[in-house]
Structures are given as C-alpha cells and as structure tokens.
CSV table of C-alpha atoms and ligand atoms in Angstrom, one decimal:
chain,number,residue,atom,x,y,z
N,1,MET,CA,79.9,116.9,93.4
N,2,SER,CA,82.7,114.4,93.9
N,3,LYS,CA,85.4,115.1,96.5
N,4,ILE,CA,87.9,115.5,93.7
N,5,LYS,CA,85.7,117.9,91.8
N,6,SER,CA,85.5,120.2,94.8
N,7,LEU,CA,89.3,120.6,94.6
N,8,VAL,CA,89.4,121.5,91.0
N,9,ARG,CA,89.4,125.1,89.8
N,10,PRO,CA,85.8,125.9,88.7
N,11,HIS,CA,86.7,127.2,85.3
N,12,ILE,CA,88.6,124.0,84.5
N,13,LEU,CA,85.6,121.9,85.4
N,14,ALA,CA,83.6,124.0,83.0
N,15,LEU,CA,86.3,124.2,80.4
N,16,GLN,CA,85.4,123.0,76.9
N,17,PRO,CA,88.8,121.6,75.8
N,18,TYR,CA,90.4,122.1,72.3
N,19,SER,CA,89.0,119.4,70.0
N,20,SER,CA,91.8,118.3,67.7
N,21,ALA,CA,91.4,116.7,64.3
N,22,ARG,CA,92.4,113.4,65.8
N,23,ASP,CA,89.8,113.8,68.5
N,24,GLU,CA,87.0,114.3,66.0
N,25,TYR,CA,88.1,111.4,63.8
N,26,SER,CA,90.3,108.8,65.5
N,27,GLY,CA,90.2,106.0,62.8
N,28,THR,CA,93.5,105.1,61.2
N,29,GLU,CA,92.4,104.3,57.6
N,30,GLY,CA,91.3,106.8,55.1
N,31,VAL,CA,92.2,109.9,53.1
N,32,PHE,CA,93.2,112.5,55.7
N,33,LEU,CA,92.4,116.0,54.7
N,34,ASP,CA,91.5,117.3,58.1
N,35,ALA,CA,94.6,118.5,59.8
N,36,ASN,CA,96.4,120.7,57.2
N,37,GLU,CA,99.4,118.3,57.3
N,38,ASN,CA,101.8,118.0,54.4
N,39,PRO,CA,100.5,115.0,52.3
N,40,LEU,CA,103.8,114.6,50.4
N,41,GLY,CA,106.0,113.6,53.4
N,42,SER,CA,108.7,115.2,55.5
N,43,ALA,CA,111.6,117.4,54.6
N,44,GLY,CA,114.8,115.6,55.5
N,45,ALA,CA,113.6,113.0,58.1
N,46,SER,CA,111.0,110.6,56.9
N,47,ASN,CA,107.4,110.0,57.9
N,48,PHE,CA,106.8,112.7,60.5
N,49,ASN,CA,104.2,114.5,58.5
N,50,ARG,CA,101.2,113.4,60.4
N,51,TYR,CA,100.2,114.6,63.9
N,52,PRO,CA,100.8,112.0,66.6
N,53,ASP,CA,98.2,110.3,68.7
N,54,PRO,CA,97.1,112.9,71.3
N,55,TYR,CA,96.5,110.3,74.0
N,56,GLN,CA,99.4,107.9,73.1
N,57,HIS,CA,97.1,104.8,73.2
N,58,LYS,CA,99.7,102.2,72.1
N,59,LEU,CA,102.3,103.4,74.6
N,60,LYS,CA,99.8,103.5,77.4
N,61,GLU,CA,98.5,100.0,76.6
N,62,LYS,CA,102.0,98.5,77.0
N,63,LEU,CA,102.9,100.7,80.0
N,64,ALA,CA,99.7,99.7,81.8
N,65,LEU,CA,100.8,96.1,81.6
N,66,ILE,CA,104.2,96.9,83.1
N,67,LYS,CA,102.9,99.1,85.8
N,68,ASN,CA,99.8,97.0,86.6
N,69,VAL,CA,97.4,99.9,86.1
N,70,LYS,CA,94.7,100.7,83.5
N,71,PRO,CA,95.5,102.9,80.5
N,72,ALA,CA,92.8,105.4,81.8
N,73,GLN,CA,95.0,105.8,85.0
N,74,ILE,CA,97.9,107.1,83.0
N,75,PHE,CA,98.8,110.6,81.9
N,76,LEU,CA,102.0,111.1,79.8
N,77,GLY,CA,103.7,114.5,79.8
N,78,ASN,CA,106.7,116.2,78.2
N,79,GLY,CA,108.8,115.3,81.2
N,80,SER,CA,107.4,115.0,84.7
N,81,ASP,CA,107.8,118.8,84.7
N,82,GLU,CA,104.9,119.1,82.4
N,83,ALA,CA,102.7,117.0,84.6
N,84,ILE,CA,103.7,119.1,87.7
N,85,ASP,CA,102.8,122.3,85.9
N,86,LEU,CA,99.5,120.9,84.7
N,87,LEU,CA,98.5,119.9,88.3
N,88,PHE,CA,98.9,123.5,89.3
N,89,ARG,CA,96.7,124.6,86.4
N,90,VAL,CA,94.0,122.1,87.2
N,91,PHE,CA,93.9,122.5,91.0
N,92,CYS,CA,95.4,125.8,92.1
N,93,ASN,CA,93.8,129.2,91.8
N,94,PRO,CA,96.5,131.9,91.5
N,95,ASN,CA,96.9,134.3,94.4
N,96,GLN,CA,94.4,132.2,96.4
N,97,ASP,CA,95.4,128.6,96.8
N,98,ASN,CA,98.6,127.2,98.3
N,99,ILE,CA,100.7,124.0,98.3
N,100,ILE,CA,103.0,122.3,100.8
N,101,THR,CA,106.5,121.2,100.0
N,102,MET,CA,109.0,119.5,102.3
N,103,PRO,CA,112.5,120.9,101.8
N,104,PRO,CA,115.1,119.9,101.0
N,105,THR,CA,113.4,118.6,97.9
N,106,TYR,CA,113.1,118.8,94.1
N,107,GLY,CA,113.2,122.4,93.0
N,108,MET,CA,110.5,122.2,90.3
N,109,TYR,CA,107.6,122.2,92.7
N,110,GLU,CA,108.5,125.6,94.0
N,111,VAL,CA,109.3,127.0,90.5
N,112,SER,CA,106.0,125.7,89.1
N,113,ALA,CA,104.2,127.2,92.1
N,114,ASN,CA,105.9,130.6,91.5
N,115,ILE,CA,105.1,130.5,87.8
N,116,ASN,CA,101.5,129.9,88.6
N,117,CYS,CA,101.3,132.5,91.4
N,118,VAL,CA,100.6,129.9,94.0
N,119,ALA,CA,101.8,130.3,97.6
N,120,ILE,CA,104.1,127.7,99.1
N,121,LYS,CA,104.1,126.4,102.7
N,122,LYS,CA,107.4,124.9,103.4
N,123,ILE,CA,107.6,122.3,106.2
N,124,ASN,CA,111.2,121.1,106.4
N,125,LEU,CA,111.9,117.4,106.7
N,126,THR,CA,113.4,116.3,110.0
N,127,PRO,CA,117.2,116.3,110.4
N,128,ASP,CA,117.3,112.7,109.2
N,129,PHE,CA,115.2,113.7,106.1
N,130,GLN,CA,111.9,112.2,107.2
N,131,ILE,CA,108.4,113.7,107.2
N,132,ASP,CA,107.3,115.8,110.1
N,133,THR,CA,103.7,114.6,109.7
N,134,GLU,CA,102.1,116.5,112.5
N,135,LYS,CA,103.5,119.8,111.3
N,136,VAL,CA,102.6,119.1,107.7
N,137,LEU,CA,99.0,118.3,108.6
N,138,ALA,CA,98.8,121.3,110.9
N,139,ALA,CA,100.0,123.6,108.1
N,140,ALA,CA,97.3,122.6,105.7
N,141,ASP,CA,94.3,124.8,105.3
N,142,GLN,CA,91.2,125.0,103.1
N,143,ASN,CA,93.2,126.4,100.2
N,144,THR,CA,96.0,123.8,100.4
N,145,LYS,CA,95.4,121.9,97.2
N,146,LEU,CA,98.7,120.0,96.6
N,147,LEU,CA,101.1,118.2,98.9
N,148,PHE,CA,104.4,117.2,97.2
N,149,VAL,CA,106.1,114.1,98.6
N,150,CYS,CA,109.3,113.1,96.9
N,151,SER,CA,110.4,109.5,97.7
N,152,PRO,CA,113.2,108.6,97.2
N,153,ASN,CA,113.8,112.3,98.0
N,154,ASN,CA,115.9,114.5,95.9
N,155,PRO,CA,118.6,115.6,97.0
N,156,SER,CA,118.8,113.6,100.2
N,157,GLY,CA,118.4,110.2,98.4
N,158,ASN,CA,116.4,108.4,101.0
N,159,LEU,CA,113.0,106.8,100.9
N,160,LEU,CA,110.4,108.6,103.0
N,161,ASN,CA,108.8,106.4,105.7
N,162,ARG,CA,105.8,104.6,104.3
N,163,ASN,CA,103.7,105.0,107.5
N,164,SER,CA,104.2,108.7,107.4
N,165,ILE,CA,103.1,108.9,103.8
N,166,GLU,CA,100.1,106.8,104.6
N,167,LYS,CA,99.2,109.2,107.4
N,168,LEU,CA,99.3,112.1,104.9
N,169,LEU,CA,97.2,110.2,102.4
N,170,GLN,CA,94.6,109.4,105.1
N,171,ASN,CA,94.4,112.9,106.7
N,172,PHE,CA,95.3,115.5,104.1
N,173,LYS,CA,92.2,116.9,102.4
N,174,GLY,CA,93.9,117.9,99.1
N,175,ILE,CA,95.8,116.0,96.5
N,176,VAL,CA,98.9,114.1,97.6
N,177,VAL,CA,101.5,114.0,94.8
N,178,ILE,CA,104.2,111.3,95.3
N,179,ASP,CA,107.1,111.8,93.1
N,180,GLU,CA,108.8,108.4,92.4
N,181,ALA,CA,111.4,109.5,89.9
N,182,TYR,CA,114.0,107.2,91.5
N,183,ILE,CA,111.7,104.3,92.5
N,184,ASP,CA,113.5,101.8,90.3
N,185,PHE,CA,116.7,102.2,92.3
N,186,SER,CA,115.0,101.7,95.6
N,187,GLY,CA,113.5,98.2,95.8
N,188,GLU,CA,110.4,99.8,97.4
N,189,GLU,CA,106.9,99.0,96.3
N,190,SER,CA,105.4,101.8,94.2
N,191,TRP,CA,102.5,103.8,95.5
N,192,THR,CA,100.7,103.1,92.2
N,193,ASN,CA,99.4,99.9,94.1
N,194,SER,CA,97.4,102.2,96.4
N,195,LEU,CA,95.6,104.2,93.7
N,196,GLU,CA,92.3,102.4,94.2
N,197,LYS,CA,92.5,103.0,98.0
N,198,TYR,CA,93.3,106.8,97.8
N,199,PRO,CA,91.3,108.8,95.2
N,200,ASN,CA,93.4,111.9,96.1
N,201,LEU,CA,96.7,110.2,95.2
N,202,ILE,CA,98.8,111.1,92.1
N,203,VAL,CA,102.1,109.2,91.5
N,204,LEU,CA,104.7,110.7,89.3
N,205,GLN,CA,107.4,108.6,87.5
N,206,THR,CA,109.8,109.4,84.7
N,207,PHE,CA,111.7,107.8,81.8
N,208,SER,CA,114.6,110.2,82.5
N,209,LYS,CA,116.4,108.2,85.1
N,210,ALA,CA,116.3,104.4,85.3
N,211,TRP,CA,115.2,104.0,81.6
N,212,GLY,CA,117.9,106.3,80.4
N,213,LEU,CA,115.7,108.4,78.1
N,214,ALA,CA,116.1,111.9,79.6
N,215,ALA,CA,116.6,113.5,76.1
N,216,LEU,CA,113.2,112.3,74.9
N,217,ARG,CA,111.3,114.1,77.7
N,218,LEU,CA,108.6,111.7,78.9
N,219,GLY,CA,107.1,111.7,82.4
N,220,MET,CA,104.2,109.6,83.8
N,221,ALA,CA,101.4,110.5,86.2
N,222,PHE,CA,99.3,107.8,87.6
N,223,SER,CA,95.9,108.5,89.3
N,224,ASN,CA,92.3,107.6,89.1
N,225,PRO,CA,90.6,108.1,85.7
N,226,GLU,CA,88.7,111.2,86.9
N,227,ILE,CA,92.0,113.1,87.7
N,228,ILE,CA,93.7,111.8,84.5
N,229,ALA,CA,90.7,113.1,82.4
N,230,LEU,CA,91.1,116.6,84.1
N,231,ILE,CA,94.8,116.7,83.3
N,232,ASN,CA,94.1,115.6,79.7
N,233,LYS,CA,91.6,118.5,79.4
N,234,VAL,CA,94.3,121.0,80.1
N,235,LYS,CA,97.3,119.6,78.3
N,236,PRO,CA,98.4,120.9,74.9
N,237,PRO,CA,96.7,118.6,72.4
N,238,TYR,CA,99.8,116.9,70.9
N,239,ASN,CA,102.2,117.1,73.9
N,240,ILE,CA,104.1,113.9,73.1
N,241,SER,CA,105.9,113.8,69.8
N,242,GLN,CA,105.6,110.8,67.4
N,243,LEU,CA,109.4,110.2,67.8
N,244,THR,CA,109.1,110.0,71.6
N,245,GLN,CA,106.1,107.7,71.4
N,246,GLN,CA,107.8,105.3,69.0
N,247,ILE,CA,111.1,105.1,70.8
N,248,VAL,CA,109.7,104.8,74.3
N,249,LEU,CA,107.3,102.1,73.1
N,250,GLN,CA,110.3,100.1,71.8
N,251,SER,CA,112.2,100.7,75.0
N,252,LEU,CA,109.3,99.2,77.0
N,253,PHE,CA,110.1,95.9,75.3
N,254,SER,CA,113.6,96.2,76.7
N,255,GLU,CA,112.7,96.3,80.4
N,256,ASP,CA,115.5,93.8,81.0
N,257,ALA,CA,118.1,96.2,79.7
N,258,LYS,CA,116.7,98.9,82.1
N,259,ASN,CA,116.9,96.4,85.0
N,260,GLU,CA,120.5,95.5,84.2
N,261,MET,CA,121.5,99.1,84.1
N,262,VAL,CA,119.7,99.7,87.4
N,263,ALA,CA,121.6,96.8,88.9
N,264,GLU,CA,124.9,98.1,87.6
N,265,ILE,CA,124.3,101.6,89.0
N,266,ILE,CA,123.3,100.2,92.4
N,267,LYS,CA,126.6,98.1,92.4
N,268,GLN,CA,128.6,101.2,91.5
N,269,LYS,CA,126.8,103.2,94.2
N,270,LYS,CA,127.9,100.7,96.8
N,271,ILE,CA,131.5,101.0,95.7
N,272,LEU,CA,131.4,104.7,95.5
N,273,THR,CA,129.8,105.0,99.0
N,274,GLU,CA,132.7,103.0,100.4
N,275,GLU,CA,135.4,105.0,98.5
N,276,LEU,CA,133.9,108.3,99.5
N,277,GLY,CA,133.8,107.3,103.1
N,278,LYS,CA,137.6,107.0,103.0
N,279,ILE,CA,138.2,110.6,101.9
N,280,SER,CA,139.0,113.1,104.5
N,281,VAL,CA,137.1,116.0,103.0
N,282,VAL,CA,133.9,113.9,103.0
N,283,LYS,CA,132.4,114.2,106.5
N,284,LYS,CA,129.4,112.1,105.8
N,285,VAL,CA,127.9,110.0,103.0
N,286,TYR,CA,124.1,109.9,103.4
N,287,PRO,CA,122.3,106.5,102.8
N,288,SER,CA,120.8,106.5,99.3
N,289,ASP,CA,117.9,104.7,97.8
N,290,ALA,CA,118.4,106.5,94.5
N,291,ASN,CA,121.1,106.8,91.8
N,292,TYR,CA,123.0,109.6,93.5
N,293,LEU,CA,124.7,110.2,96.8
N,294,LEU,CA,124.5,113.3,99.1
N,295,ILE,CA,127.8,113.9,100.8
N,296,LYS,CA,128.6,116.5,103.5
N,297,THR,CA,131.9,118.3,103.2
N,298,GLU,CA,133.6,121.0,105.1
N,299,ASN,CA,132.9,123.6,102.4
N,300,GLY,CA,130.5,122.6,99.7
N,301,LYS,CA,131.2,125.5,97.3
N,302,LYS,CA,135.0,125.1,97.6
N,303,VAL,CA,134.9,121.4,96.9
N,304,TYR,CA,132.5,122.0,94.0
N,305,ASP,CA,134.8,124.6,92.5
N,306,PHE,CA,137.8,122.4,93.0
N,307,LEU,CA,136.0,119.5,91.1
N,308,VAL,CA,134.8,121.8,88.3
N,309,GLU,CA,138.5,122.8,87.7
N,310,LYS,CA,139.2,119.1,87.3
N,311,GLN,CA,136.2,119.0,84.9
N,312,ILE,CA,134.1,116.9,87.2
N,313,ILE,CA,130.7,118.4,87.6
N,314,VAL,CA,128.6,117.6,90.7
N,315,ARG,CA,125.6,119.5,92.1
N,316,ASP,CA,126.3,122.0,94.8
N,317,ARG,CA,123.4,121.7,97.3
N,318,SER,CA,125.1,123.5,100.1
N,319,LYS,CA,122.7,126.4,100.1
N,320,VAL,CA,119.7,124.2,100.4
N,321,ALA,CA,117.8,123.6,103.7
N,322,LEU,CA,119.4,121.0,106.0
N,323,CYS,CA,122.2,120.5,103.5
N,324,GLU,CA,124.9,122.8,104.7
N,325,GLY,CA,128.2,121.8,103.0
N,326,CYS,CA,126.5,119.2,100.9
N,327,LEU,CA,127.1,118.1,97.3
N,328,ARG,CA,124.9,115.7,95.4
N,329,ILE,CA,126.8,113.3,93.2
N,330,SER,CA,125.2,111.2,90.5
N,331,VAL,CA,126.6,107.7,90.3
N,332,GLY,CA,128.6,107.5,87.1
N,333,THR,CA,130.3,104.6,85.3
N,334,ALA,CA,133.0,102.7,87.1
N,335,GLN,CA,135.6,104.8,85.3
N,336,GLU,CA,133.9,108.1,86.0
N,337,ASN,CA,133.6,107.3,89.7
N,338,LYS,CA,137.3,106.4,89.9
N,339,GLU,CA,138.1,109.8,88.4
N,340,LEU,CA,135.9,111.5,91.0
N,341,ILE,CA,137.6,109.7,93.8
N,342,ALA,CA,141.1,110.4,92.4
N,343,ALA,CA,140.2,114.1,92.2
N,344,LEU,CA,138.8,114.3,95.7
N,345,GLN,CA,142.0,112.6,97.1
N,346,LEU,CA,143.9,115.6,95.8
N,347,TYR,CA,141.7,118.1,97.6
N,348,HIS,CA,143.3,119.8,100.6
N,349,SER,CA,141.4,122.4,102.6
W,401,PLP,C1,114.8,114.0,87.7
W,401,PLP,C2,113.5,114.2,88.4
W,401,PLP,C3,112.3,114.2,87.8
W,401,PLP,C4,112.2,114.0,86.3
W,401,PLP,O1,111.8,115.1,85.6
W,401,PLP,P1,111.6,114.9,84.0
W,401,PLP,O2,110.9,116.2,83.7
W,401,PLP,O3,110.7,113.7,83.9
W,401,PLP,O4,112.9,114.7,83.4
W,401,PLP,C5,111.2,114.3,88.5
W,401,PLP,N1,111.2,114.4,89.9
W,401,PLP,C6,112.4,114.4,90.5
W,401,PLP,C7,112.4,114.5,92.0
W,401,PLP,C8,113.6,114.3,89.8
W,401,PLP,O5,114.7,114.4,90.5
C-alpha cells in the first residue's frame, strides 16, 4: 500500500464512484440519448441543455500550461471551499481523526472540520504570524491527517517562512495543504513547483481573488495524480457548470489583464499602507503580501461600527487569536481607498 493510500479512509479506497453518462461515453459526436437531457434546447438562455464535462478537460489543459503542471495534477472545485470539504471526506474519519490549523487563519478549515466531525488541534502562529514548527510537529499524532498552511496567511496578510513550511513537508506524516489563495499578489514562488518532491503536498489556489472571478466559484487543487484521482472519486459528478468552464477558459487567455489588475492593486496597497499609517486610530499596519491589510486599532468593534455607519464595510477580526483590535481591509480602487481614509480621519475615540 502506498504511503498516501494508508492515509485515506478505507471505505473511500474501496468506493465504487458514480459513473455518469459522460464517464461511460466521452465522445463528442453522435446522437446523445443517454443522459435524459432536453434535446430541444434551453428555456430562456441558450445551449445549456447538455451536461458539462465532468473533468473539465479543456480548462485543465490550458491551466496546466499556465501553472506548469500536468492536467492529471489538477482538481477543480466549486470554489476552494469544495476542495477543502472533499479533502476531509477523503482523508478524515469522523470522530476519530484530527487536523492541525494555525490561528489566526482562514475560517473554512475549522468549519469544514466541524461539519465533518473532525477534531482540530490549533497551534497559534507566533506573535509575528510565523509558524511554530516544533509545536506543530509535536502536536501531530497518528490520527492527524491534514495540516493547513495558509500563505500568504488570511487575515494577517504575510507569507509564511519557506524554510518552516519545508520543515513541515519533510516531517509531518499526513497531508500538508498549502492554501495559496493570494499567491499572485506576493511575488513568491508557488509550492506547485515542489509537487514532485513531496507526494503528501496539496496546493490550493482560486479564481476568486487575483483573477476577479469570485462569482463563478472556481477553486484549484494541485497534487500528485494519485490524490487528484481520490478527490475526483468523491466529488459530485458535474461539480463545475458549463458556464463557469467556458468563461474561465476565456479568462485564461487574458492572463495579462489579471497581471495588470494585480499590479494596480499592489500599487494601491502601497498608497493605502502609507495613508493608514498617518491616522491616529491606526496603531499598526501589518506588512502584507496579499490584497488586504490587517490594521490594529484601539477598539476594533468600535471602529468597525463607525465605518459601517459611513457605509464602508471592512472585516472585524478583533475577536480572532493574536488579532486584538484588528480589522482586515481589502484594498479597493483608488477612489474607495480615499473614501476609507477620509472616513477614518473623522474617527475620534
Ligand atoms: C478567499 C480565500 C479562498 C477562496 O475561496 P473560494 O471558495 O475559492 O472563493 C481560499 N482560501 C483563503 C485563505 C481565502 O482567503
């Protein structure tokens, strides 16, 4: 049994997955009377009467070129959130296995664990939001299946130290999930380049941030073909709609547009960082490798409420570990950022 197989829930290894009409016949020409579709067309919108490609071949082919991986190393989910949930269903036995998260971090790891009845070991990041590698490794036991590493980390915004991540990859016996939702804003090399070296590595990315396609819901998981095949076994057969597949494929040919937006957001982030630094209620602006800034204020909830009254909505993170008084602010357009600064200048505690 491979090392990966020994981490998989036994009934998933044995699972006979649903075989869709498009699994049993994958040709594109012919008279299709196999999926109970409407042969006449679509009501209202046009040409959505046929089920979509369950494995999104065209999309993965183009994406593989951009990401420098093989199509068989890619899983596409209805948002990264679907990929996260599927990882629990593949690897974690409810009421038996556990995962490790490193607060403060993205909330979905914990929610997905709770939905799936999987225990969480929380090992806080250090006060400067870096990994406490020794503690993380010491916390792992035989039932620790997943370790979530978010870099750049949400909500702190910083990249996690590469050497620390490497140490986890080398020593943790379960699956290391590196969430790179914000990698495009960071200038850091993606961990997808280390997939061959670490069979227990899964890298998550998303179309929701840099690509500006949050409404379509498309998340990516990159790993070795063995893990990708396991996730595919568990996923709903037609999890990515035809519309999403079409539009994201088009977007992949506009990588320049994505890069230009990323450059503009990084430019605005620099301006916003400087302007926030001049405001008295802002005690600290944390360094950010992402498209948002974490700021420390005297009273997070009060500043949040004040901004809401001015119809400016930020994220109150003041109740989160290590984030007392903190707000997370997405970098907006130049105009939006000006409005934020103008509003904060009016705040008096
Ligand atoms: C926004 C975000 C995602 C993206 O989730 P989607 O479901 O793909 O929209 C994933 N991870 C982190 C840390 C995020 O902040």
